[in-house]
Protein backbone atom coordinates (compact mmCIF):
# COMPACT_ATOMS: atom_id res chain seq x y z
CA UNK A 1 0.00 0.00 0.00
CA UNK A 2 1.34 3.47 -0.87
CA UNK A 3 1.75 5.66 2.18
CA UNK A 4 2.57 9.03 0.51
CA UNK A 5 4.26 10.54 3.59
CA UNK A 6 1.10 10.49 5.62
CA UNK A 7 1.10 9.36 9.27
CA UNK A 8 0.56 5.61 9.75
CA UNK A 9 -3.13 4.73 9.95
CA UNK A 10 -2.44 3.17 13.38
CA UNK A 11 -1.88 6.73 14.68
CA UNK A 12 -5.22 8.06 13.49
CA UNK A 13 -7.94 9.06 15.90
CA UNK A 14 -10.34 6.45 14.53
CA UNK A 15 -7.84 3.59 14.16
CA UNK A 16 -9.29 1.55 17.05
CA UNK A 17 -12.77 1.50 15.51
CA UNK A 18 -11.27 -0.19 12.47
CA UNK A 19 -9.13 -2.52 14.62
CA UNK A 20 -5.90 -0.99 13.29
CA UNK A 21 -2.77 -1.28 15.41
CA UNK A 22 0.93 -0.97 14.61
CA UNK A 23 0.88 -4.76 14.07
CA UNK A 24 -2.48 -5.31 12.36
CA UNK A 25 -4.44 -3.70 9.55
CA UNK A 26 -7.65 -4.84 11.25
CA UNK A 27 -10.76 -4.24 9.15
CA UNK A 28 -8.70 -2.69 6.36
CA UNK A 29 -7.89 -6.27 5.31
CA UNK A 30 -11.61 -6.95 4.87
CA UNK A 31 -12.18 -3.73 2.95
CA UNK A 32 -9.24 -4.70 0.71
CA UNK A 33 -10.93 -8.00 -0.20
CA UNK A 34 -13.50 -6.13 -2.25
CA UNK A 35 -10.88 -4.00 -3.90
CA UNK A 36 -9.05 -7.12 -5.05
CA UNK A 37 -12.25 -8.71 -6.38
CA UNK A 38 -13.99 -5.66 -7.74
CA UNK A 39 -11.20 -3.20 -8.61
CA UNK A 40 -13.51 -0.24 -7.99
CA UNK A 41 -12.85 2.78 -10.13
CA UNK A 42 -15.14 5.05 -8.12
CA UNK A 43 -15.42 5.08 -4.33
CA UNK A 44 -17.86 7.02 -2.14
CA UNK A 45 -17.20 7.43 1.59
CA UNK A 46 -20.11 8.78 3.61
CA UNK A 47 -18.85 10.11 6.96
CA UNK A 48 -15.21 10.06 7.99
CA UNK A 49 -14.20 11.89 11.11
CA UNK A 50 -10.50 11.59 10.41
CA UNK A 51 -10.27 11.04 6.66
CA UNK A 52 -8.73 7.65 7.36
CA UNK A 53 -11.05 5.63 5.12
CA UNK A 54 -10.99 8.02 2.14
CA UNK A 55 -7.18 8.01 2.31
CA UNK A 56 -7.18 4.20 2.55
CA UNK A 57 -9.38 3.80 -0.54
CA UNK A 58 -7.28 6.36 -2.41
CA UNK A 59 -4.19 4.25 -1.62
CA UNK A 60 -5.59 0.84 -2.53
CA UNK A 61 -7.42 1.98 -5.65
CA UNK A 62 -4.54 4.05 -6.93
CA UNK A 63 -4.13 2.83 -10.49
CA UNK A 64 -1.20 4.39 -12.32
CA UNK A 65 -1.14 7.38 -9.98
CA UNK A 66 -4.86 8.14 -10.18
CA UNK A 67 -7.67 7.45 -7.75
CA UNK A 68 -11.36 8.33 -7.65
CA UNK A 69 -12.63 8.94 -4.12
CA UNK A 70 -15.51 11.17 -3.01
CA UNK A 71 -15.94 12.02 0.67
CA UNK A 72 -19.40 13.12 1.75
CA UNK A 73 -19.44 14.45 5.30
CA UNK A 74 -21.47 17.08 7.13
CA UNK A 75 -18.74 17.87 9.67
CA UNK A 76 -21.01 17.11 12.61
CA UNK A 77 -18.56 16.31 15.37
CA UNK A 78 -21.17 15.16 17.85
CA UNK A 79 -22.88 12.56 15.64
CA UNK A 80 -21.74 9.08 14.60
CA UNK A 81 -18.82 9.15 17.02
CA UNK A 82 -17.52 12.12 15.07
CA UNK A 83 -14.75 14.15 16.63
CA UNK A 84 -15.23 17.84 17.44
CA UNK A 85 -14.11 19.96 14.53
CA UNK A 86 -10.40 20.61 14.94
CA UNK A 87 -6.99 19.10 14.58
CA UNK A 88 -8.15 15.55 15.22
CA UNK A 89 -11.04 15.86 12.80
CA UNK A 90 -10.43 15.66 9.08
CA UNK A 91 -11.08 19.05 7.61
CA UNK A 92 -8.24 21.25 8.72
CA UNK A 93 -5.68 22.76 6.41
CA UNK A 94 -2.67 20.89 7.82
CA UNK A 95 -4.32 17.45 7.79
CA UNK A 96 -2.87 14.52 5.88
CA UNK A 97 -6.07 14.42 3.86
CA UNK A 98 -5.54 17.96 2.59
CA UNK A 99 -1.75 17.77 2.28
CA UNK A 100 -1.33 14.44 0.51
CA UNK A 101 -4.67 13.64 -1.16
CA UNK A 102 -5.63 16.73 -3.17
CA UNK A 103 -7.70 14.67 -5.60
CA UNK A 104 -10.15 13.37 -2.99
CA UNK A 105 -13.36 15.22 -3.80
CA UNK A 106 -15.04 16.54 -0.65
CA UNK A 107 -18.77 17.22 -0.56
CA UNK A 108 -19.46 19.03 2.68
CA UNK A 109 -23.10 18.12 3.25
CA UNK A 110 -25.48 15.84 5.09
CA UNK A 111 -25.76 12.46 3.44
CA UNK A 112 -29.43 13.15 2.66
CA UNK A 113 -28.68 16.21 0.52
CA UNK A 114 -25.33 15.00 -0.79
CA UNK A 115 -26.69 11.69 -2.04
CA UNK A 116 -29.61 13.46 -3.68
CA UNK A 117 -27.07 15.58 -5.54
CA UNK A 118 -25.16 12.47 -6.66
CA UNK A 119 -28.39 10.72 -7.73
CA UNK A 120 -29.57 13.77 -9.68
CA UNK A 121 -26.21 13.98 -11.43
CA UNK A 122 -26.21 10.27 -12.38
CA UNK A 123 -22.94 9.59 -10.59
CA UNK A 124 -22.13 5.91 -10.08
CA UNK A 125 -19.86 4.20 -7.55
CA UNK A 126 -18.49 0.64 -7.33
CA UNK A 127 -17.83 0.97 -3.64
CA UNK A 128 -19.96 2.88 -1.12
CA UNK A 129 -18.73 3.06 2.47
CA UNK A 130 -21.36 4.13 5.03
CA UNK A 131 -20.18 5.59 8.36
CA UNK A 132 -22.14 8.79 9.06
CA UNK A 133 -25.09 9.03 11.45
CA UNK A 134 -25.39 5.54 12.97
CA UNK A 135 -29.02 5.64 14.07
CA UNK A 136 -31.16 3.05 12.32
CA UNK A 137 -33.29 5.46 10.29
CA UNK A 138 -30.23 7.35 8.95
CA UNK A 139 -28.37 4.15 8.06
CA UNK A 140 -31.46 2.81 6.31
CA UNK A 141 -31.83 6.06 4.37
CA UNK A 142 -28.14 5.99 3.37
CA UNK A 143 -28.62 2.39 2.17
CA UNK A 144 -31.76 3.17 0.16
CA UNK A 145 -30.11 6.22 -1.41
CA UNK A 146 -27.15 4.03 -2.38
CA UNK A 147 -29.22 1.87 -4.74
CA UNK A 148 -29.49 4.37 -7.63
CA UNK A 149 -25.80 5.27 -7.47
CA UNK A 150 -24.33 1.76 -7.02
CA UNK A 151 -23.02 -0.08 -10.08
CA UNK A 152 -24.47 -3.53 -10.71
CA UNK A 153 -21.44 -5.33 -9.29
CA UNK A 154 -20.85 -2.69 -6.62
CA UNK A 155 -20.42 -3.29 -2.89
CA UNK A 156 -21.76 -1.34 0.09
CA UNK A 157 -19.60 -1.56 3.22
CA UNK A 158 -20.98 -0.40 6.56
CA UNK A 159 -18.70 0.42 9.45
CA UNK A 160 -19.84 -0.12 13.06
CA UNK A 161 -21.60 -3.34 12.16
CA UNK A 162 -21.45 -4.34 15.83
CA UNK A 163 -24.05 -1.67 16.63
CA UNK A 164 -27.62 -2.96 16.84
CA UNK A 165 -28.89 0.11 15.00
CA UNK A 166 -26.58 -0.56 12.03
CA UNK A 167 -27.35 -4.29 11.94
CA UNK A 168 -31.12 -3.70 12.21
CA UNK A 169 -30.97 -1.22 9.33
CA UNK A 170 -29.13 -3.78 7.18
CA UNK A 171 -31.65 -6.52 8.02
CA UNK A 172 -34.56 -4.22 7.14
CA UNK A 173 -32.83 -3.17 3.93
CA UNK A 174 -32.23 -6.70 2.66
CA UNK A 175 -35.74 -7.79 3.70
CA UNK A 176 -37.13 -5.04 1.49
CA UNK A 177 -34.55 -5.28 -1.29
CA UNK A 178 -34.44 -9.00 -1.89
CA UNK A 179 -31.84 -8.75 -4.63
CA UNK A 180 -29.22 -7.79 -1.99
CA UNK A 181 -27.46 -10.07 0.50
CA UNK A 182 -24.78 -9.85 3.18
CA UNK A 183 -21.53 -10.92 1.54
CA UNK A 184 -19.07 -10.43 4.40
CA UNK A 185 -19.03 -9.59 8.11
CA UNK A 186 -16.41 -9.02 10.78
CA UNK A 187 -16.63 -7.99 14.44
CA UNK A 188 -13.04 -6.70 14.58
CA UNK A 189 -12.90 -3.18 16.08
CA UNK A 190 -16.39 -1.71 15.79
CA UNK A 191 -17.28 -4.28 13.16
CA UNK A 192 -18.22 -4.20 9.48
CA UNK A 193 -20.97 -5.60 7.27
CA UNK A 194 -20.70 -5.70 3.48
CA UNK A 195 -23.63 -6.22 1.13
CA UNK A 196 -24.01 -6.55 -2.60
CA UNK A 197 -26.50 -7.77 -5.17
CA UNK A 198 -27.19 -11.50 -4.91
CA UNK A 199 -25.93 -12.49 -8.32
CA UNK A 200 -22.50 -11.05 -7.54
CA UNK A 201 -19.71 -13.18 -6.05
CA UNK A 202 -21.64 -16.41 -5.56
C1 LIG B 1 -17.32 8.38 13.38
S1 LIG B 1 -17.10 9.54 12.19
C2 LIG B 1 -16.48 8.37 11.08
C3 LIG B 1 -15.05 8.07 11.34
C4 LIG B 1 -14.46 7.17 10.33
N1 LIG B 1 -14.70 5.80 10.72
C5 LIG B 1 -13.01 7.37 10.12
O1 LIG B 1 -12.28 6.45 10.27
O2 LIG B 1 -12.60 8.47 9.81
C6 LIG B 1 -18.72 9.96 11.67
C7 LIG B 1 -18.73 11.09 10.68
O3 LIG B 1 -20.06 11.20 10.17
C8 LIG B 1 -20.36 12.55 9.94
N2 LIG B 1 -21.80 12.67 9.95
C9 LIG B 1 -22.65 12.53 10.99
N3 LIG B 1 -23.93 12.65 10.58
C10 LIG B 1 -23.91 12.86 9.26
C11 LIG B 1 -24.90 13.05 8.25
N4 LIG B 1 -26.21 13.05 8.53
N5 LIG B 1 -24.49 13.23 6.98
C12 LIG B 1 -23.18 13.24 6.66
N6 LIG B 1 -22.19 13.07 7.56
C13 LIG B 1 -22.55 12.88 8.84
C14 LIG B 1 -19.64 13.32 11.04
O4 LIG B 1 -19.33 14.62 10.59
C15 LIG B 1 -18.38 12.46 11.25
O5 LIG B 1 -17.28 12.97 10.51
PDB file of C-alpha atoms and ligand atoms in Angstrom:
ATOM      1  CA  UNK A   1       0.000   0.000   0.000  1.00  0.00           C
ATOM      2  CA  UNK A   2       1.342   3.466  -0.868  1.00  0.00           C
ATOM      3  CA  UNK A   3       1.746   5.662   2.177  1.00  0.00           C
ATOM      4  CA  UNK A   4       2.568   9.026   0.508  1.00  0.00           C
ATOM      5  CA  UNK A   5       4.262  10.543   3.592  1.00  0.00           C
ATOM      6  CA  UNK A   6       1.099  10.493   5.620  1.00  0.00           C
ATOM      7  CA  UNK A   7       1.100   9.360   9.267  1.00  0.00           C
ATOM      8  CA  UNK A   8       0.562   5.606   9.745  1.00  0.00           C
ATOM      9  CA  UNK A   9      -3.128   4.727   9.955  1.00  0.00           C
ATOM     10  CA  UNK A  10      -2.435   3.167  13.376  1.00  0.00           C
ATOM     11  CA  UNK A  11      -1.881   6.732  14.685  1.00  0.00           C
ATOM     12  CA  UNK A  12      -5.223   8.058  13.490  1.00  0.00           C
ATOM     13  CA  UNK A  13      -7.937   9.057  15.895  1.00  0.00           C
ATOM     14  CA  UNK A  14     -10.345   6.449  14.533  1.00  0.00           C
ATOM     15  CA  UNK A  15      -7.841   3.589  14.157  1.00  0.00           C
ATOM     16  CA  UNK A  16      -9.289   1.548  17.047  1.00  0.00           C
ATOM     17  CA  UNK A  17     -12.768   1.496  15.506  1.00  0.00           C
ATOM     18  CA  UNK A  18     -11.265  -0.189  12.467  1.00  0.00           C
ATOM     19  CA  UNK A  19      -9.134  -2.516  14.619  1.00  0.00           C
ATOM     20  CA  UNK A  20      -5.903  -0.995  13.292  1.00  0.00           C
ATOM     21  CA  UNK A  21      -2.773  -1.276  15.412  1.00  0.00           C
ATOM     22  CA  UNK A  22       0.925  -0.972  14.606  1.00  0.00           C
ATOM     23  CA  UNK A  23       0.877  -4.764  14.070  1.00  0.00           C
ATOM     24  CA  UNK A  24      -2.478  -5.310  12.360  1.00  0.00           C
ATOM     25  CA  UNK A  25      -4.435  -3.702   9.554  1.00  0.00           C
ATOM     26  CA  UNK A  26      -7.651  -4.838  11.249  1.00  0.00           C
ATOM     27  CA  UNK A  27     -10.762  -4.241   9.149  1.00  0.00           C
ATOM     28  CA  UNK A  28      -8.704  -2.690   6.362  1.00  0.00           C
ATOM     29  CA  UNK A  29      -7.886  -6.267   5.306  1.00  0.00           C
ATOM     30  CA  UNK A  30     -11.609  -6.952   4.867  1.00  0.00           C
ATOM     31  CA  UNK A  31     -12.182  -3.730   2.950  1.00  0.00           C
ATOM     32  CA  UNK A  32      -9.244  -4.703   0.714  1.00  0.00           C
ATOM     33  CA  UNK A  33     -10.929  -8.004  -0.201  1.00  0.00           C
ATOM     34  CA  UNK A  34     -13.501  -6.135  -2.250  1.00  0.00           C
ATOM     35  CA  UNK A  35     -10.884  -3.995  -3.903  1.00  0.00           C
ATOM     36  CA  UNK A  36      -9.046  -7.125  -5.049  1.00  0.00           C
ATOM     37  CA  UNK A  37     -12.251  -8.708  -6.377  1.00  0.00           C
ATOM     38  CA  UNK A  38     -13.993  -5.661  -7.735  1.00  0.00           C
ATOM     39  CA  UNK A  39     -11.196  -3.204  -8.611  1.00  0.00           C
ATOM     40  CA  UNK A  40     -13.511  -0.242  -7.994  1.00  0.00           C
ATOM     41  CA  UNK A  41     -12.854   2.781 -10.127  1.00  0.00           C
ATOM     42  CA  UNK A  42     -15.145   5.053  -8.117  1.00  0.00           C
ATOM     43  CA  UNK A  43     -15.422   5.080  -4.332  1.00  0.00           C
ATOM     44  CA  UNK A  44     -17.863   7.021  -2.144  1.00  0.00           C
ATOM     45  CA  UNK A  45     -17.198   7.426   1.589  1.00  0.00           C
ATOM     46  CA  UNK A  46     -20.114   8.777   3.606  1.00  0.00           C
ATOM     47  CA  UNK A  47     -18.847  10.108   6.960  1.00  0.00           C
ATOM     48  CA  UNK A  48     -15.213  10.061   7.987  1.00  0.00           C
ATOM     49  CA  UNK A  49     -14.197  11.892  11.111  1.00  0.00           C
ATOM     50  CA  UNK A  50     -10.496  11.588  10.409  1.00  0.00           C
ATOM     51  CA  UNK A  51     -10.270  11.037   6.662  1.00  0.00           C
ATOM     52  CA  UNK A  52      -8.729   7.648   7.357  1.00  0.00           C
ATOM     53  CA  UNK A  53     -11.052   5.632   5.124  1.00  0.00           C
ATOM     54  CA  UNK A  54     -10.995   8.021   2.139  1.00  0.00           C
ATOM     55  CA  UNK A  55      -7.175   8.008   2.311  1.00  0.00           C
ATOM     56  CA  UNK A  56      -7.183   4.196   2.546  1.00  0.00           C
ATOM     57  CA  UNK A  57      -9.377   3.802  -0.544  1.00  0.00           C
ATOM     58  CA  UNK A  58      -7.277   6.357  -2.409  1.00  0.00           C
ATOM     59  CA  UNK A  59      -4.188   4.250  -1.621  1.00  0.00           C
ATOM     60  CA  UNK A  60      -5.588   0.836  -2.527  1.00  0.00           C
ATOM     61  CA  UNK A  61      -7.416   1.981  -5.653  1.00  0.00           C
ATOM     62  CA  UNK A  62      -4.544   4.049  -6.931  1.00  0.00           C
ATOM     63  CA  UNK A  63      -4.134   2.830 -10.486  1.00  0.00           C
ATOM     64  CA  UNK A  64      -1.201   4.388 -12.323  1.00  0.00           C
ATOM     65  CA  UNK A  65      -1.136   7.376  -9.982  1.00  0.00           C
ATOM     66  CA  UNK A  66      -4.862   8.139 -10.175  1.00  0.00           C
ATOM     67  CA  UNK A  67      -7.674   7.446  -7.752  1.00  0.00           C
ATOM     68  CA  UNK A  68     -11.364   8.329  -7.649  1.00  0.00           C
ATOM     69  CA  UNK A  69     -12.626   8.944  -4.119  1.00  0.00           C
ATOM     70  CA  UNK A  70     -15.509  11.169  -3.015  1.00  0.00           C
ATOM     71  CA  UNK A  71     -15.936  12.023   0.667  1.00  0.00           C
ATOM     72  CA  UNK A  72     -19.400  13.124   1.746  1.00  0.00           C
ATOM     73  CA  UNK A  73     -19.437  14.455   5.298  1.00  0.00           C
ATOM     74  CA  UNK A  74     -21.473  17.080   7.133  1.00  0.00           C
ATOM     75  CA  UNK A  75     -18.745  17.866   9.674  1.00  0.00           C
ATOM     76  CA  UNK A  76     -21.013  17.113  12.612  1.00  0.00           C
ATOM     77  CA  UNK A  77     -18.559  16.310  15.372  1.00  0.00           C
ATOM     78  CA  UNK A  78     -21.167  15.157  17.850  1.00  0.00           C
ATOM     79  CA  UNK A  79     -22.877  12.556  15.642  1.00  0.00           C
ATOM     80  CA  UNK A  80     -21.741   9.077  14.604  1.00  0.00           C
ATOM     81  CA  UNK A  81     -18.817   9.145  17.022  1.00  0.00           C
ATOM     82  CA  UNK A  82     -17.524  12.117  15.070  1.00  0.00           C
ATOM     83  CA  UNK A  83     -14.745  14.146  16.632  1.00  0.00           C
ATOM     84  CA  UNK A  84     -15.227  17.836  17.440  1.00  0.00           C
ATOM     85  CA  UNK A  85     -14.109  19.959  14.530  1.00  0.00           C
ATOM     86  CA  UNK A  86     -10.399  20.613  14.937  1.00  0.00           C
ATOM     87  CA  UNK A  87      -6.989  19.095  14.578  1.00  0.00           C
ATOM     88  CA  UNK A  88      -8.149  15.547  15.223  1.00  0.00           C
ATOM     89  CA  UNK A  89     -11.040  15.862  12.803  1.00  0.00           C
ATOM     90  CA  UNK A  90     -10.429  15.658   9.082  1.00  0.00           C
ATOM     91  CA  UNK A  91     -11.083  19.052   7.612  1.00  0.00           C
ATOM     92  CA  UNK A  92      -8.240  21.255   8.722  1.00  0.00           C
ATOM     93  CA  UNK A  93      -5.678  22.756   6.415  1.00  0.00           C
ATOM     94  CA  UNK A  94      -2.674  20.890   7.819  1.00  0.00           C
ATOM     95  CA  UNK A  95      -4.315  17.446   7.795  1.00  0.00           C
ATOM     96  CA  UNK A  96      -2.868  14.517   5.883  1.00  0.00           C
ATOM     97  CA  UNK A  97      -6.065  14.419   3.861  1.00  0.00           C
ATOM     98  CA  UNK A  98      -5.542  17.964   2.587  1.00  0.00           C
ATOM     99  CA  UNK A  99      -1.753  17.769   2.283  1.00  0.00           C
ATOM    100  CA  UNK A 100      -1.333  14.440   0.514  1.00  0.00           C
ATOM    101  CA  UNK A 101      -4.668  13.639  -1.157  1.00  0.00           C
ATOM    102  CA  UNK A 102      -5.634  16.726  -3.166  1.00  0.00           C
ATOM    103  CA  UNK A 103      -7.700  14.666  -5.604  1.00  0.00           C
ATOM    104  CA  UNK A 104     -10.151  13.371  -2.993  1.00  0.00           C
ATOM    105  CA  UNK A 105     -13.360  15.218  -3.800  1.00  0.00           C
ATOM    106  CA  UNK A 106     -15.038  16.538  -0.646  1.00  0.00           C
ATOM    107  CA  UNK A 107     -18.773  17.224  -0.562  1.00  0.00           C
ATOM    108  CA  UNK A 108     -19.456  19.026   2.682  1.00  0.00           C
ATOM    109  CA  UNK A 109     -23.100  18.119   3.248  1.00  0.00           C
ATOM    110  CA  UNK A 110     -25.477  15.843   5.086  1.00  0.00           C
ATOM    111  CA  UNK A 111     -25.762  12.462   3.442  1.00  0.00           C
ATOM    112  CA  UNK A 112     -29.427  13.145   2.660  1.00  0.00           C
ATOM    113  CA  UNK A 113     -28.684  16.207   0.523  1.00  0.00           C
ATOM    114  CA  UNK A 114     -25.328  15.001  -0.787  1.00  0.00           C
ATOM    115  CA  UNK A 115     -26.687  11.690  -2.036  1.00  0.00           C
ATOM    116  CA  UNK A 116     -29.613  13.465  -3.684  1.00  0.00           C
ATOM    117  CA  UNK A 117     -27.065  15.585  -5.543  1.00  0.00           C
ATOM    118  CA  UNK A 118     -25.159  12.468  -6.658  1.00  0.00           C
ATOM    119  CA  UNK A 119     -28.394  10.723  -7.726  1.00  0.00           C
ATOM    120  CA  UNK A 120     -29.574  13.766  -9.685  1.00  0.00           C
ATOM    121  CA  UNK A 121     -26.208  13.982 -11.431  1.00  0.00           C
ATOM    122  CA  UNK A 122     -26.212  10.271 -12.381  1.00  0.00           C
ATOM    123  CA  UNK A 123     -22.938   9.588 -10.586  1.00  0.00           C
ATOM    124  CA  UNK A 124     -22.129   5.913 -10.079  1.00  0.00           C
ATOM    125  CA  UNK A 125     -19.856   4.196  -7.552  1.00  0.00           C
ATOM    126  CA  UNK A 126     -18.485   0.636  -7.335  1.00  0.00           C
ATOM    127  CA  UNK A 127     -17.831   0.967  -3.635  1.00  0.00           C
ATOM    128  CA  UNK A 128     -19.961   2.884  -1.117  1.00  0.00           C
ATOM    129  CA  UNK A 129     -18.726   3.056   2.472  1.00  0.00           C
ATOM    130  CA  UNK A 130     -21.356   4.128   5.029  1.00  0.00           C
ATOM    131  CA  UNK A 131     -20.182   5.587   8.356  1.00  0.00           C
ATOM    132  CA  UNK A 132     -22.135   8.790   9.061  1.00  0.00           C
ATOM    133  CA  UNK A 133     -25.092   9.032  11.455  1.00  0.00           C
ATOM    134  CA  UNK A 134     -25.388   5.540  12.967  1.00  0.00           C
ATOM    135  CA  UNK A 135     -29.023   5.644  14.068  1.00  0.00           C
ATOM    136  CA  UNK A 136     -31.157   3.051  12.315  1.00  0.00           C
ATOM    137  CA  UNK A 137     -33.288   5.458  10.292  1.00  0.00           C
ATOM    138  CA  UNK A 138     -30.234   7.346   8.950  1.00  0.00           C
ATOM    139  CA  UNK A 139     -28.365   4.148   8.062  1.00  0.00           C
ATOM    140  CA  UNK A 140     -31.462   2.807   6.308  1.00  0.00           C
ATOM    141  CA  UNK A 141     -31.832   6.057   4.369  1.00  0.00           C
ATOM    142  CA  UNK A 142     -28.138   5.991   3.367  1.00  0.00           C
ATOM    143  CA  UNK A 143     -28.622   2.388   2.174  1.00  0.00           C
ATOM    144  CA  UNK A 144     -31.761   3.169   0.163  1.00  0.00           C
ATOM    145  CA  UNK A 145     -30.113   6.215  -1.409  1.00  0.00           C
ATOM    146  CA  UNK A 146     -27.152   4.035  -2.384  1.00  0.00           C
ATOM    147  CA  UNK A 147     -29.222   1.866  -4.743  1.00  0.00           C
ATOM    148  CA  UNK A 148     -29.493   4.368  -7.626  1.00  0.00           C
ATOM    149  CA  UNK A 149     -25.798   5.274  -7.474  1.00  0.00           C
ATOM    150  CA  UNK A 150     -24.332   1.758  -7.023  1.00  0.00           C
ATOM    151  CA  UNK A 151     -23.017  -0.075 -10.077  1.00  0.00           C
ATOM    152  CA  UNK A 152     -24.470  -3.533 -10.712  1.00  0.00           C
ATOM    153  CA  UNK A 153     -21.443  -5.332  -9.290  1.00  0.00           C
ATOM    154  CA  UNK A 154     -20.848  -2.687  -6.619  1.00  0.00           C
ATOM    155  CA  UNK A 155     -20.421  -3.288  -2.892  1.00  0.00           C
ATOM    156  CA  UNK A 156     -21.760  -1.343   0.094  1.00  0.00           C
ATOM    157  CA  UNK A 157     -19.600  -1.558   3.216  1.00  0.00           C
ATOM    158  CA  UNK A 158     -20.984  -0.401   6.558  1.00  0.00           C
ATOM    159  CA  UNK A 159     -18.703   0.425   9.449  1.00  0.00           C
ATOM    160  CA  UNK A 160     -19.837  -0.116  13.064  1.00  0.00           C
ATOM    161  CA  UNK A 161     -21.604  -3.345  12.159  1.00  0.00           C
ATOM    162  CA  UNK A 162     -21.445  -4.339  15.832  1.00  0.00           C
ATOM    163  CA  UNK A 163     -24.045  -1.672  16.631  1.00  0.00           C
ATOM    164  CA  UNK A 164     -27.621  -2.965  16.842  1.00  0.00           C
ATOM    165  CA  UNK A 165     -28.890   0.108  14.997  1.00  0.00           C
ATOM    166  CA  UNK A 166     -26.584  -0.560  12.026  1.00  0.00           C
ATOM    167  CA  UNK A 167     -27.350  -4.286  11.938  1.00  0.00           C
ATOM    168  CA  UNK A 168     -31.123  -3.699  12.207  1.00  0.00           C
ATOM    169  CA  UNK A 169     -30.966  -1.221   9.326  1.00  0.00           C
ATOM    170  CA  UNK A 170     -29.127  -3.782   7.182  1.00  0.00           C
ATOM    171  CA  UNK A 171     -31.649  -6.522   8.020  1.00  0.00           C
ATOM    172  CA  UNK A 172     -34.556  -4.219   7.142  1.00  0.00           C
ATOM    173  CA  UNK A 173     -32.827  -3.171   3.931  1.00  0.00           C
ATOM    174  CA  UNK A 174     -32.229  -6.700   2.659  1.00  0.00           C
ATOM    175  CA  UNK A 175     -35.738  -7.791   3.697  1.00  0.00           C
ATOM    176  CA  UNK A 176     -37.133  -5.037   1.492  1.00  0.00           C
ATOM    177  CA  UNK A 177     -34.546  -5.275  -1.287  1.00  0.00           C
ATOM    178  CA  UNK A 178     -34.435  -8.996  -1.889  1.00  0.00           C
ATOM    179  CA  UNK A 179     -31.841  -8.754  -4.634  1.00  0.00           C
ATOM    180  CA  UNK A 180     -29.223  -7.788  -1.992  1.00  0.00           C
ATOM    181  CA  UNK A 181     -27.463 -10.067   0.499  1.00  0.00           C
ATOM    182  CA  UNK A 182     -24.775  -9.851   3.177  1.00  0.00           C
ATOM    183  CA  UNK A 183     -21.526 -10.917   1.536  1.00  0.00           C
ATOM    184  CA  UNK A 184     -19.070 -10.429   4.396  1.00  0.00           C
ATOM    185  CA  UNK A 185     -19.026  -9.587   8.110  1.00  0.00           C
ATOM    186  CA  UNK A 186     -16.415  -9.016  10.783  1.00  0.00           C
ATOM    187  CA  UNK A 187     -16.630  -7.993  14.440  1.00  0.00           C
ATOM    188  CA  UNK A 188     -13.042  -6.699  14.579  1.00  0.00           C
ATOM    189  CA  UNK A 189     -12.898  -3.179  16.075  1.00  0.00           C
ATOM    190  CA  UNK A 190     -16.394  -1.709  15.790  1.00  0.00           C
ATOM    191  CA  UNK A 191     -17.283  -4.283  13.159  1.00  0.00           C
ATOM    192  CA  UNK A 192     -18.215  -4.201   9.476  1.00  0.00           C
ATOM    193  CA  UNK A 193     -20.967  -5.596   7.275  1.00  0.00           C
ATOM    194  CA  UNK A 194     -20.697  -5.703   3.484  1.00  0.00           C
ATOM    195  CA  UNK A 195     -23.631  -6.220   1.133  1.00  0.00           C
ATOM    196  CA  UNK A 196     -24.007  -6.555  -2.600  1.00  0.00           C
ATOM    197  CA  UNK A 197     -26.495  -7.767  -5.173  1.00  0.00           C
ATOM    198  CA  UNK A 198     -27.187 -11.498  -4.906  1.00  0.00           C
ATOM    199  CA  UNK A 199     -25.930 -12.487  -8.320  1.00  0.00           C
ATOM    200  CA  UNK A 200     -22.499 -11.045  -7.542  1.00  0.00           C
ATOM    201  CA  UNK A 201     -19.713 -13.179  -6.045  1.00  0.00           C
ATOM    202  CA  UNK A 202     -21.639 -16.410  -5.561  1.00  0.00           C
TER     203      UNK A 202
HETATM  204  C1  LIG B   1     -17.316   8.381  13.385  1.00  0.00           C
HETATM  205  S1  LIG B   1     -17.101   9.535  12.189  1.00  0.00           S
HETATM  206  C2  LIG B   1     -16.477   8.367  11.084  1.00  0.00           C
HETATM  207  C3  LIG B   1     -15.052   8.070  11.343  1.00  0.00           C
HETATM  208  C4  LIG B   1     -14.456   7.166  10.327  1.00  0.00           C
HETATM  209  N1  LIG B   1     -14.695   5.799  10.722  1.00  0.00           N
HETATM  210  C5  LIG B   1     -13.013   7.368  10.124  1.00  0.00           C
HETATM  211  O1  LIG B   1     -12.281   6.453  10.267  1.00  0.00           O
HETATM  212  O2  LIG B   1     -12.604   8.470   9.812  1.00  0.00           O
HETATM  213  C6  LIG B   1     -18.722   9.955  11.672  1.00  0.00           C
HETATM  214  C7  LIG B   1     -18.732  11.090  10.682  1.00  0.00           C
HETATM  215  O3  LIG B   1     -20.059  11.199  10.170  1.00  0.00           O
HETATM  216  C8  LIG B   1     -20.355  12.551   9.937  1.00  0.00           C
HETATM  217  N2  LIG B   1     -21.804  12.670   9.947  1.00  0.00           N
HETATM  218  C9  LIG B   1     -22.650  12.526  10.993  1.00  0.00           C
HETATM  219  N3  LIG B   1     -23.929  12.646  10.585  1.00  0.00           N
HETATM  220  C10 LIG B   1     -23.907  12.863   9.257  1.00  0.00           C
HETATM  221  C11 LIG B   1     -24.895  13.046   8.250  1.00  0.00           C
HETATM  222  N4  LIG B   1     -26.207  13.051   8.532  1.00  0.00           N
HETATM  223  N5  LIG B   1     -24.494  13.234   6.984  1.00  0.00           N
HETATM  224  C12 LIG B   1     -23.176  13.243   6.662  1.00  0.00           C
HETATM  225  N6  LIG B   1     -22.190  13.072   7.559  1.00  0.00           N
HETATM  226  C13 LIG B   1     -22.546  12.884   8.837  1.00  0.00           C
HETATM  227  C14 LIG B   1     -19.641  13.320  11.039  1.00  0.00           C
HETATM  228  O4  LIG B   1     -19.328  14.622  10.590  1.00  0.00           O
HETATM  229  C15 LIG B   1     -18.376  12.461  11.248  1.00  0.00           C
HETATM  230  O5  LIG B   1     -17.285  12.972  10.508  1.00  0.00           O
END
